[in-house]
GROMACS .gro file of C-alpha atoms in nm:
model
  440
    1MET     CA    1   9.593  11.877   7.682
    2LEU     CA    2   9.450  11.961   8.062
    3ILE     CA    3   9.700  12.015   8.370
    4MET     CA    4   9.537  11.860   8.668
    5ASN     CA    5   9.675  11.902   9.006
    6ILE     CA    6   9.615  11.551   9.176
    7LEU     CA    7   9.595  11.560   9.541
    8LEU     CA    8   9.711  11.156   9.604
    9PRO     CA    9   9.651  11.034  10.064
   10VAL     CA   10   9.785  10.748  10.104
   11PHE     CA   11   9.823  10.447  10.435
   12PHE     CA   12   9.960  10.214  10.521
   13HIS     CA   13  10.174  10.004  10.765
   14SER     CA   14  10.533   9.851  10.581
   15ALA     CA   15  10.817  10.118  10.463
   16MET     CA   16  10.764   9.986  10.144
   17GLY     CA   17  10.688   9.756   9.958
   18GLY     CA   18  10.445   9.687   9.607
   19LEU     CA   19  10.135  10.010   9.715
   20HIS     CA   20  10.458  10.206   9.710
   21LEU     CA   21  10.595  10.139   9.349
   22HIS     CA   22  10.240  10.156   9.199
   23ILE     CA   23  10.223  10.477   9.382
   24LEU     CA   24  10.564  10.599   9.266
   25SER     CA   25  10.506  10.468   8.905
   26SER     CA   26  10.229  10.671   8.897
   27LEU     CA   27  10.378  10.993   9.066
   28LYS     CA   28  10.696  10.946   8.783
   29VAL     CA   29  10.413  10.949   8.458
   30PHE     CA   30  10.221  11.253   8.639
   31LEU     CA   31  10.458  11.457   8.692
   32ARG     CA   32  10.643  11.397   8.353
   33GLU     CA   33  10.334  11.488   8.193
   34GLY     CA   34  10.348  11.875   8.379
   35HIS     CA   35  10.032  11.758   8.650
   36GLU     CA   36  10.134  11.851   9.018
   37VAL     CA   37  10.098  11.575   9.229
   38THR     CA   38  10.036  11.642   9.584
   39VAL     CA   39  10.110  11.317   9.890
   40VAL     CA   40   9.942  11.255  10.192
   41CYS     CA   41  10.127  10.968  10.382
   42LYS     CA   42  10.337  10.899  10.658
   43PRO     CA   43  10.675  11.039  10.737
   44GLY     CA   44  10.978  10.770  10.670
   45PRO     CA   45  11.159  10.678  10.296
   46PHE     CA   46  10.820  10.664  10.095
   47ALA     CA   47  10.798  11.014  10.179
   48ASP     CA   48  11.129  11.121  10.093
   49GLU     CA   49  11.132  10.891   9.736
   50VAL     CA   50  10.844  11.139   9.672
   51ARG     CA   51  11.034  11.446   9.681
   52LYS     CA   52  11.299  11.344   9.501
   53LEU     CA   53  11.118  11.274   9.201
   54GLY     CA   54  10.985  11.644   9.221
   55GLY     CA   55  10.626  11.563   9.408
   56GLN     CA   56  10.457  11.744   9.724
   57VAL     CA   57  10.438  11.591  10.040
   58VAL     CA   58  10.200  11.665  10.337
   59GLU     CA   59  10.281  11.432  10.595
   60THR     CA   60  10.060  11.306  10.865
   61ASP     CA   61  10.044  10.982  11.111
   62TYR     CA   62   9.687  10.988  10.990
   63SER     CA   63   9.601  11.002  11.419
   64SER     CA   64   9.260  11.164  11.455
   65GLU     CA   65   9.446  11.535  11.569
   66ASP     CA   66   9.681  11.539  11.292
   67VAL     CA   67   9.440  11.463  11.034
   68GLN     CA   68   9.216  11.791  11.134
   69CYS     CA   69   9.501  11.960  11.130
   70VAL     CA   70   9.590  11.823  10.780
   71ILE     CA   71   9.241  11.848  10.635
   72ASP     CA   72   9.277  12.277  10.721
   73GLN     CA   73   9.633  12.278  10.502
   74ILE     CA   74   9.440  12.089  10.254
   75ARG     CA   75   9.155  12.242  10.182
   76SER     CA   76   9.234  12.598  10.115
   77GLN     CA   77   9.493  12.440   9.813
   78PRO     CA   78   9.299  12.419   9.433
   79PHE     CA   79   9.317  12.067   9.345
   80ASP     CA   80   9.164  11.959   9.118
   81VAL     CA   81   9.067  11.515   9.209
   82VAL     CA   82   9.128  11.320   9.462
   83TYR     CA   83   9.317  11.076   9.347
   84ALA     CA   84   9.284  10.773   9.696
   85HIS     CA   85   9.366  10.501   9.821
   86PRO     CA   86   9.225  10.281  10.071
   87PHE     CA   87   9.129  10.276  10.411
   88ASP     CA   88   9.271  10.573  10.650
   89ALA     CA   89   9.372  10.801  10.326
   90ARG     CA   90   9.046  10.678  10.131
   91GLN     CA   91   8.849  10.893  10.445
   92PHE     CA   92   9.094  11.143  10.460
   93GLY     CA   93   9.112  11.226  10.022
   94LEU     CA   94   8.701  11.102  10.073
   95ALA     CA   95   8.656  11.396  10.308
   96VAL     CA   96   8.832  11.689  10.096
   97ALA     CA   97   8.658  11.612   9.812
   98GLU     CA   98   8.280  11.639   9.968
   99ALA     CA   99   8.375  11.999  10.101
  100ASN     CA  100   8.543  12.176   9.820
  101ALA     CA  101   8.334  12.021   9.545
  102ILE     CA  102   8.590  11.805   9.351
  103PRO     CA  103   8.603  11.455   9.134
  104PHE     CA  104   8.745  11.143   9.412
  105VAL     CA  105   8.872  10.842   9.250
  106LEU     CA  106   8.923  10.515   9.483
  107VAL     CA  107   9.206  10.240   9.337
  108ILE     CA  108   9.074   9.867   9.471
  109HIS     CA  109   9.370   9.661   9.548
  110GLY     CA  110   9.251   9.369   9.704
  111MET     CA  111   9.003   9.148   9.831
  112TYR     CA  112   8.782   9.355  10.047
  113TYR     CA  113   8.542   9.625   9.999
  114ASP     CA  114   8.646   9.923  10.190
  115GLU     CA  115   8.314  10.015  10.325
  116ILE     CA  116   8.232  10.163  10.006
  117GLU     CA  117   7.814  10.049  10.059
  118GLN     CA  118   7.873  10.374  10.226
  119TYR     CA  119   7.975  10.621  10.025
  120HIS     CA  120   7.989  10.514   9.673
  121PRO     CA  121   7.730  10.822   9.597
  122SER     CA  122   7.989  11.062   9.658
  123VAL     CA  123   8.261  10.851   9.439
  124SER     CA  124   8.299  10.926   9.027
  125ARG     CA  125   8.507  10.627   9.003
  126VAL     CA  126   8.634  10.312   9.127
  127ILE     CA  127   8.924  10.134   8.956
  128ALA     CA  128   9.023   9.796   9.063
  129VAL     CA  129   9.383   9.640   8.958
  130SER     CA  130   9.192   9.337   8.835
  131GLU     CA  131   8.922   9.161   8.724
  132ARG     CA  132   8.806   8.953   9.023
  133ILE     CA  133   8.854   9.206   9.224
  134ALA     CA  134   8.623   9.429   9.040
  135THR     CA  135   8.328   9.152   9.068
  136HIS     CA  136   8.463   9.178   9.411
  137LEU     CA  137   8.317   9.494   9.431
  138THR     CA  138   8.000   9.493   9.251
  139GLU     CA  139   7.876   9.113   9.467
  140HIS     CA  140   7.867   9.357   9.751
  141CYS     CA  141   7.776   9.723   9.599
  142PRO     CA  142   7.621   9.710   9.271
  143GLU     CA  143   7.574  10.043   9.258
  144ILE     CA  144   7.922  10.126   9.150
  145GLU     CA  145   7.932   9.892   8.859
  146SER     CA  146   7.881  10.186   8.599
  147LYS     CA  147   8.143  10.333   8.755
  148LEU     CA  148   8.396  10.042   8.767
  149THR     CA  149   8.738  10.012   8.586
  150VAL     CA  150   8.981   9.785   8.534
  151ILE     CA  151   9.318   9.912   8.489
  152PRO     CA  152   9.569   9.626   8.593
  153ASN     CA  153   9.908   9.700   8.710
  154GLY     CA  154  10.215   9.729   8.556
  155VAL     CA  155  10.567   9.724   8.502
  156ASP     CA  156  10.801   9.956   8.453
  157ALA     CA  157  11.071   9.935   8.138
  158THR     CA  158  11.331   9.864   8.252
  159PHE     CA  159  11.237   9.507   8.360
  160VAL     CA  160  11.412   9.369   8.006
  161PRO     CA  161  11.459   8.986   7.893
  162SER     CA  162  11.829   8.934   7.855
  163GLU     CA  163  12.029   8.764   7.635
  164GLU     CA  164  11.964   8.383   7.723
  165THR     CA  165  12.297   8.226   7.929
  166SER     CA  166  12.404   7.881   7.808
  167PRO     CA  167  12.272   7.603   8.068
  168SER     CA  168  12.362   7.497   8.412
  169GLU     CA  169  12.417   7.157   8.576
  170ARG     CA  170  12.222   7.335   8.856
  171ILE     CA  171  11.882   7.574   8.851
  172VAL     CA  172  11.847   7.890   9.016
  173GLY     CA  173  11.477   7.949   9.175
  174LEU     CA  174  11.394   8.306   9.326
  175PHE     CA  175  11.143   8.362   9.503
  176THR     CA  176  11.028   8.745   9.629
  177SER     CA  177  10.814   8.869   9.893
  178ARG     CA  178  10.726   9.126  10.163
  179LEU     CA  179  10.870   8.850  10.491
  180ASP     CA  180  10.582   9.040  10.718
  181ALA     CA  181  10.254   8.888  10.890
  182ASP     CA  182  10.009   8.942  10.616
  183LYS     CA  183  10.214   8.722  10.325
  184LEU     CA  184  10.229   8.471  10.564
  185PHE     CA  185  10.018   8.204  10.338
  186ILE     CA  186  10.293   8.328  10.089
  187LEU     CA  187  10.585   8.232  10.317
  188ASP     CA  188  10.370   7.886  10.390
  189VAL     CA  189  10.377   7.777  10.017
  190PHE     CA  190  10.687   7.885   9.946
  191LEU     CA  191  10.821   7.651  10.272
  192ASP     CA  192  10.592   7.391  10.192
  193ALA     CA  193  10.797   7.403   9.820
  194LEU     CA  194  11.143   7.339   9.991
  195GLU     CA  195  10.978   7.070  10.195
  196ASP     CA  196  10.844   6.888   9.915
  197GLU     CA  197  11.048   6.546   9.931
  198THR     CA  198  11.059   6.564   9.543
  199VAL     CA  199  11.204   6.954   9.510
  200ARG     CA  200  11.483   6.846   9.799
  201SER     CA  201  11.624   6.589   9.582
  202LEU     CA  202  11.640   6.839   9.241
  203PRO     CA  203  11.955   7.020   9.197
  204ILE     CA  204  11.759   7.436   9.311
  205ASP     CA  205  12.014   7.698   9.443
  206TRP     CA  206  11.739   7.967   9.584
  207LEU     CA  207  11.751   8.320   9.542
  208ILE     CA  208  11.489   8.504   9.864
  209ILE     CA  209  11.411   8.930   9.789
  210GLY     CA  210  11.263   9.047  10.034
  211ASP     CA  211  11.221   9.145  10.468
  212GLY     CA  212  10.980   9.198  10.701
  213THR     CA  213  10.924   9.116  11.049
  214GLN     CA  214  10.904   8.671  10.993
  215ARG     CA  215  11.255   8.760  10.794
  216ASP     CA  216  11.407   8.528  11.127
  217LYS     CA  217  11.127   8.308  11.222
  218TYR     CA  218  11.089   8.183  10.877
  219ALA     CA  219  11.454   8.214  10.806
  220GLU     CA  220  11.538   7.933  11.041
  221ARG     CA  221  11.264   7.760  10.869
  222TYR     CA  222  11.338   7.712  10.558
  223GLU     CA  223  11.728   7.657  10.641
  224ALA     CA  224  11.547   7.338  10.824
  225ALA     CA  225  11.372   7.245  10.515
  226LEU     CA  226  11.650   7.231  10.284
  227ALA     CA  227  11.942   7.098  10.563
  228GLY     CA  228  12.114   6.759  10.343
  229THR     CA  229  11.992   6.857  10.057
  230GLY     CA  230  12.243   6.996   9.864
  231GLN     CA  231  12.060   7.255   9.794
  232ASN     CA  232  12.056   7.646   9.986
  233ILE     CA  233  11.962   7.968   9.999
  234GLU     CA  234  12.138   8.349   9.941
  235TRP     CA  235  11.900   8.579  10.145
  236LEU     CA  236  11.902   8.907   9.914
  237GLY     CA  237  11.724   9.140  10.178
  238TRP     CA  238  11.523   9.452  10.062
  239LEU     CA  239  11.626   9.508   9.737
  240GLU     CA  240  11.571   9.908   9.551
  241GLN     CA  241  11.369   9.891   9.264
  242SER     CA  242  11.662   9.971   9.051
  243GLN     CA  243  11.855   9.706   9.228
  244LEU     CA  244  11.541   9.412   9.136
  245PRO     CA  245  11.579   9.351   8.749
  246GLU     CA  246  11.965   9.245   8.778
  247ALA     CA  247  11.903   8.984   9.099
  248MET     CA  248  11.643   8.817   8.965
  249ARG     CA  249  11.803   8.811   8.610
  250ARG     CA  250  12.030   8.584   8.816
  251ALA     CA  251  11.715   8.299   8.820
  252ASP     CA  252  11.574   8.042   8.646
  253PHE     CA  253  11.251   8.098   8.761
  254VAL     CA  254  11.068   8.270   9.000
  255ILE     CA  255  10.801   8.249   9.278
  256GLY     CA  256  10.631   8.538   9.393
  257PRO     CA  257  10.290   8.768   9.412
  258GLY     CA  258  10.161   9.032   9.220
  259ARG     CA  259  10.401   9.267   9.036
  260SER     CA  260  10.697   9.092   9.165
  261ALA     CA  261  10.582   8.836   8.941
  262LEU     CA  262  10.517   9.037   8.665
  263GLU     CA  263  10.827   9.185   8.689
  264GLY     CA  264  11.005   8.787   8.635
  265MET     CA  265  10.792   8.751   8.345
  266ALA     CA  266  10.883   9.063   8.211
  267LEU     CA  267  11.221   8.948   8.279
  268GLY     CA  268  11.153   8.605   8.077
  269LYS     CA  269  11.174   8.451   8.383
  270PRO     CA  270  10.865   8.114   8.382
  271THR     CA  271  10.691   8.242   8.700
  272ILE     CA  272  10.522   8.080   8.989
  273ALA     CA  273  10.187   8.309   9.060
  274VAL     CA  274  10.154   8.268   9.480
  275GLY     CA  275   9.949   8.592   9.641
  276SER     CA  276   9.848   8.693  10.009
  277LYS     CA  277   9.528   8.571   9.902
  278SER     CA  278   9.596   8.228   9.723
  279TYR     CA  279   9.847   7.988   9.536
  280GLN     CA  280   9.846   8.040   9.142
  281GLY     CA  281  10.038   7.817   8.995
  282LEU     CA  282  10.256   7.858   8.665
  283VAL     CA  283  10.185   8.136   8.460
  284THR     CA  284  10.102   7.975   8.114
  285PRO     CA  285   9.923   8.033   7.804
  286SER     CA  286   9.651   7.844   7.930
  287THR     CA  287   9.607   7.975   8.223
  288TRP     CA  288   9.732   8.358   8.231
  289GLN     CA  289   9.406   8.550   8.181
  290ASP     CA  290   9.277   8.332   8.526
  291ILE     CA  291   9.553   8.388   8.776
  292ALA     CA  292   9.586   8.761   8.575
  293SER     CA  293   9.192   8.847   8.724
  294THR     CA  294   9.296   8.774   9.044
  295ASN     CA  295   9.604   8.990   9.034
  296PHE     CA  296   9.873   8.719   9.081
  297GLY     CA  297   9.706   8.589   9.373
  298GLY     CA  298   9.503   8.849   9.597
  299ILE     CA  299   9.221   8.719   9.504
  300GLY     CA  300   9.093   8.376   9.686
  301ASN     CA  301   9.030   8.150   9.974
  302LYS     CA  302   9.423   8.115  10.106
  303TYR     CA  303   9.443   7.732  10.291
  304GLU     CA  304   9.175   7.607  10.190
  305GLY     CA  305   9.238   7.659   9.781
  306TYR     CA  306   9.610   7.482   9.883
  307SER     CA  307   9.655   7.143   9.863
  308PRO     CA  308  10.041   7.066  10.019
  309GLY     CA  309  10.257   6.964   9.709
  310GLN     CA  310  10.103   7.160   9.433
  311ILE     CA  311  10.364   7.422   9.415
  312GLY     CA  312  10.593   7.121   9.379
  313GLU     CA  313  10.455   6.963   9.096
  314ALA     CA  314  10.475   7.367   8.969
  315ILE     CA  315  10.872   7.319   9.011
  316LEU     CA  316  10.909   6.961   8.944
  317GLU     CA  317  10.772   7.120   8.497
  318LEU     CA  318  11.028   7.393   8.510
  319MET     CA  319  11.307   7.133   8.494
  320ASP     CA  320  11.248   7.076   8.175
  321GLU     CA  321  11.508   7.320   8.003
  322THR     CA  322  11.321   7.367   7.691
  323LYS     CA  323  10.961   7.412   7.878
  324ARG     CA  324  11.136   7.742   8.058
  325ARG     CA  325  11.303   7.838   7.741
  326ASN     CA  326  10.928   7.812   7.600
  327LEU     CA  327  10.769   7.994   7.894
  328ALA     CA  328  11.038   8.270   7.963
  329SER     CA  329  10.911   8.336   7.598
  330PHE     CA  330  10.598   8.369   7.601
  331SER     CA  331  10.586   8.598   7.960
  332ALA     CA  332  10.774   8.838   7.827
  333THR     CA  333  10.546   8.920   7.493
  334LEU     CA  334  10.287   8.890   7.763
  335VAL     CA  335  10.399   9.165   7.978
  336ASP     CA  336  10.445   9.339   7.634
  337GLN     CA  337  10.179   9.352   7.535
  338HIS     CA  338   9.913   9.390   7.874
  339PHE     CA  339  10.086   9.430   8.147
  340ARG     CA  340  10.356   9.733   8.065
  341ASP     CA  341  10.365  10.032   8.314
  342GLU     CA  342  10.302  10.286   8.049
  343GLN     CA  343   9.985  10.176   7.905
  344SER     CA  344   9.856  10.181   8.288
  345GLN     CA  345   9.899  10.513   8.372
  346GLN     CA  346   9.779  10.666   8.022
  347ARG     CA  347   9.492  10.433   8.092
  348LEU     CA  348   9.493  10.616   8.496
  349LEU     CA  349   9.553  10.994   8.361
  350GLU     CA  350   9.244  10.926   8.165
  351VAL     CA  351   9.048  10.816   8.385
  352LEU     CA  352   9.170  11.101   8.618
  353GLU     CA  353   9.096  11.405   8.310
  354GLN     CA  354   8.674  11.222   8.220
  355VAL     CA  355   8.651  11.284   8.629
  356ILE     CA  356   8.725  11.649   8.594
  357GLU     CA  357   8.593  11.747   8.284
  358GLU     CA  358   8.188  11.524   8.429
  359GLY     CA  359   8.282  11.772   8.780
  360ALA     CA  360   8.155  11.644   9.086
  361ARG     CA  361   7.798  11.540   9.232
  362GLU     CA  362   7.770  11.856   9.476
  363ILE     CA  363   7.706  11.784   9.763
  364ASP     CA  364   7.442  12.017  10.053
  365LEU     CA  365   7.675  12.048  10.343
  366VAL     CA  366   7.411  12.248  10.576
  367GLU     CA  367   7.184  12.019  10.506
  368ARG     CA  368   7.337  11.726  10.568
  369TYR     CA  369   7.524  11.847  10.823
  370PRO     CA  370   7.274  11.699  11.137
  371HIS     CA  371   7.340  11.299  10.996
  372ILE     CA  372   7.674  11.317  10.954
  373ARG     CA  373   7.736  11.491  11.296
  374TYR     CA  374   7.460  11.214  11.406
  375ASP     CA  375   7.693  10.970  11.304
  376GLN     CA  376   7.986  11.103  11.407
  377LEU     CA  377   7.851  11.112  11.767
  378HIS     CA  378   7.689  10.841  11.797
  379ALA     CA  379   8.030  10.702  11.639
  380ARG     CA  380   8.159  10.842  11.926
  381ARG     CA  381   7.942  10.703  12.207
  382SER     CA  382   7.922  10.334  12.013
  383ASN     CA  383   8.344  10.336  12.091
  384ARG     CA  384   8.326  10.458  12.431
  385ILE     CA  385   8.124  10.199  12.521
  386CYS     CA  386   8.294   9.925  12.343
  387THR     CA  387   8.637  10.076  12.482
  388TRP     CA  388   8.475  10.042  12.821
  389LYS     CA  389   8.326   9.678  12.751
  390LEU     CA  390   8.660   9.595  12.622
  391THR     CA  391   8.826   9.711  12.921
  392ASP     CA  392   8.622   9.481  13.208
  393ARG     CA  393   8.645   9.189  12.964
  394GLU     CA  394   9.062   9.276  13.005
  395GLN     CA  395   8.980   9.313  13.363
  396ARG     CA  396   8.761   8.973  13.440
  397LEU     CA  397   9.036   8.835  13.204
  398GLU     CA  398   9.330   8.902  13.430
  399GLU     CA  399   9.096   8.842  13.764
  400THR     CA  400   9.071   8.517  13.607
  401ARG     CA  401   9.403   8.442  13.484
  402ASP     CA  402   9.480   8.543  13.845
  403GLU     CA  403   9.271   8.290  14.031
  404LEU     CA  404   9.405   8.073  13.716
  405VAL     CA  405   9.768   8.133  13.928
  406THR     CA  406   9.662   8.067  14.298
  407THR     CA  407   9.445   7.735  14.178
  408LYS     CA  408   9.751   7.685  13.994
  409ARG     CA  409  10.028   7.687  14.310
  410GLN     CA  410   9.789   7.516  14.580
  411LEU     CA  411   9.774   7.194  14.315
  412ASP     CA  412  10.140   7.266  14.291
  413GLN     CA  413  10.154   7.276  14.702
  414MET     CA  414   9.921   6.985  14.656
  415LEU     CA  415  10.108   6.763  14.445
  416MET     CA  416  10.398   6.804  14.680
  417MET     CA  417  10.267   6.717  14.904
  418ASN     CA  418  10.131   6.374  14.788
  419GLU     CA  419  10.516   6.324  14.668
  420GLU     CA  420  10.602   6.351  15.043
  421GLN     CA  421  10.313   6.141  15.165
  422SER     CA  422  10.377   5.915  14.876
  423LEU     CA  423  10.789   5.892  15.026
  424GLU     CA  424  10.676   5.828  15.321
  425ILE     CA  425  10.445   5.557  15.262
  426GLU     CA  426  10.692   5.403  15.018
  427LYS     CA  427  10.944   5.444  15.368
  428LEU     CA  428  10.673   5.264  15.636
  429ARG     CA  429  10.605   4.997  15.411
  430MET     CA  430  11.009   4.904  15.328
  431GLU     CA  431  10.976   4.882  15.723
  432LEU     CA  432  10.682   4.643  15.760
  433GLN     CA  433  10.832   4.494  15.521
  434ARG     CA  434  11.173   4.453  15.733
  435LEU     CA  435  11.016   4.395  16.051
  436SER     CA  436  10.804   4.115  15.864
  437ASP     CA  437  11.066   3.992  15.733
  438GLU     CA  438  11.259   3.912  16.118
  439THR     CA  439  10.960   3.812  16.232
  440GLU     CA  440  10.954   3.485  16.006
   0.00000   0.00000   0.00000
């Protein structure tokens, strides 16, 4: 077996989430198989978790100045392959891979291109996590089709069904998502469920797993939606991965995106898939392939593709105990057949081994230097011009705001004067009326 030294750069905004779990799952298998892994990431709980698992960590805030130092540190190490995640991490990983003439593998998780048309010749493989994401990429950049492979997200072996419990008069619905600005569509669809008149009359108690910047705002909206229904919400907050199976087993059905949807299914829970880009609905024998092709809601048109009441109809279907039981069995079997993490990670290892055996396309850096230098200088000048224009625009907006404030103040003064004059006129009118009455 080929022992690999893997460089794994990743960039993220949230402290933890689905992306982080995706990487940690890969890291566990890489290390178990004897490979060396160095993760380049921001400091924080994710970096700490990587260290606990036994991976090496190089921390960076991904500022331009800091990345320059990290590149110098990384370039001297004998990596065999770069396995990168998108955006800032891709930029970093691609620079190292090109300079060191090693293979570069990029994974795409959602509905974006990450400017792949600019650098596709330097990419050894592109991994998409679903079929529709792969199609989305090839439509934008046909040149990568021969390098593209689909490896779906997988679910950890700890997510398995528990023994069936006795039916209860009340149903437990579980909603799980990060509660951040990039998940507003998901949060709004769940709000639509709570506000649906049909759902409001059902004997459902709700569990919510997740946390984020939008929690307070949506907690208020969710509680208001349940007022007078007899339903209640229990907030479980953000849970560690090890805590999730036990918490999710409390539910009779699950509403969630991507990995969360798969985890619910693995536990034998009927699942309604709603992702950051689309509502996909109830996962059934007739719908699962289409839903999986979007990575359970990662492709779509958000609100344009959703009609109010859709999720309420799906929830109403799940009030049938027989249907829930049948979907529970189907969901668990489906995950075992197609979406177990071990299967996905072994396929990923095979891809990394293949690109190392194939070798990287060598780049004549001296030949390319003038072009790269021009692009760099051009980009810097463009950024500077944009900064000037934005500064000028902000200044003009500030002046306009000041003018509006002054105009409003003048209008307020005029209104006050008009009110005073109106009062004076009214007094005069009343005085004239009094004098007229006395004359008569």
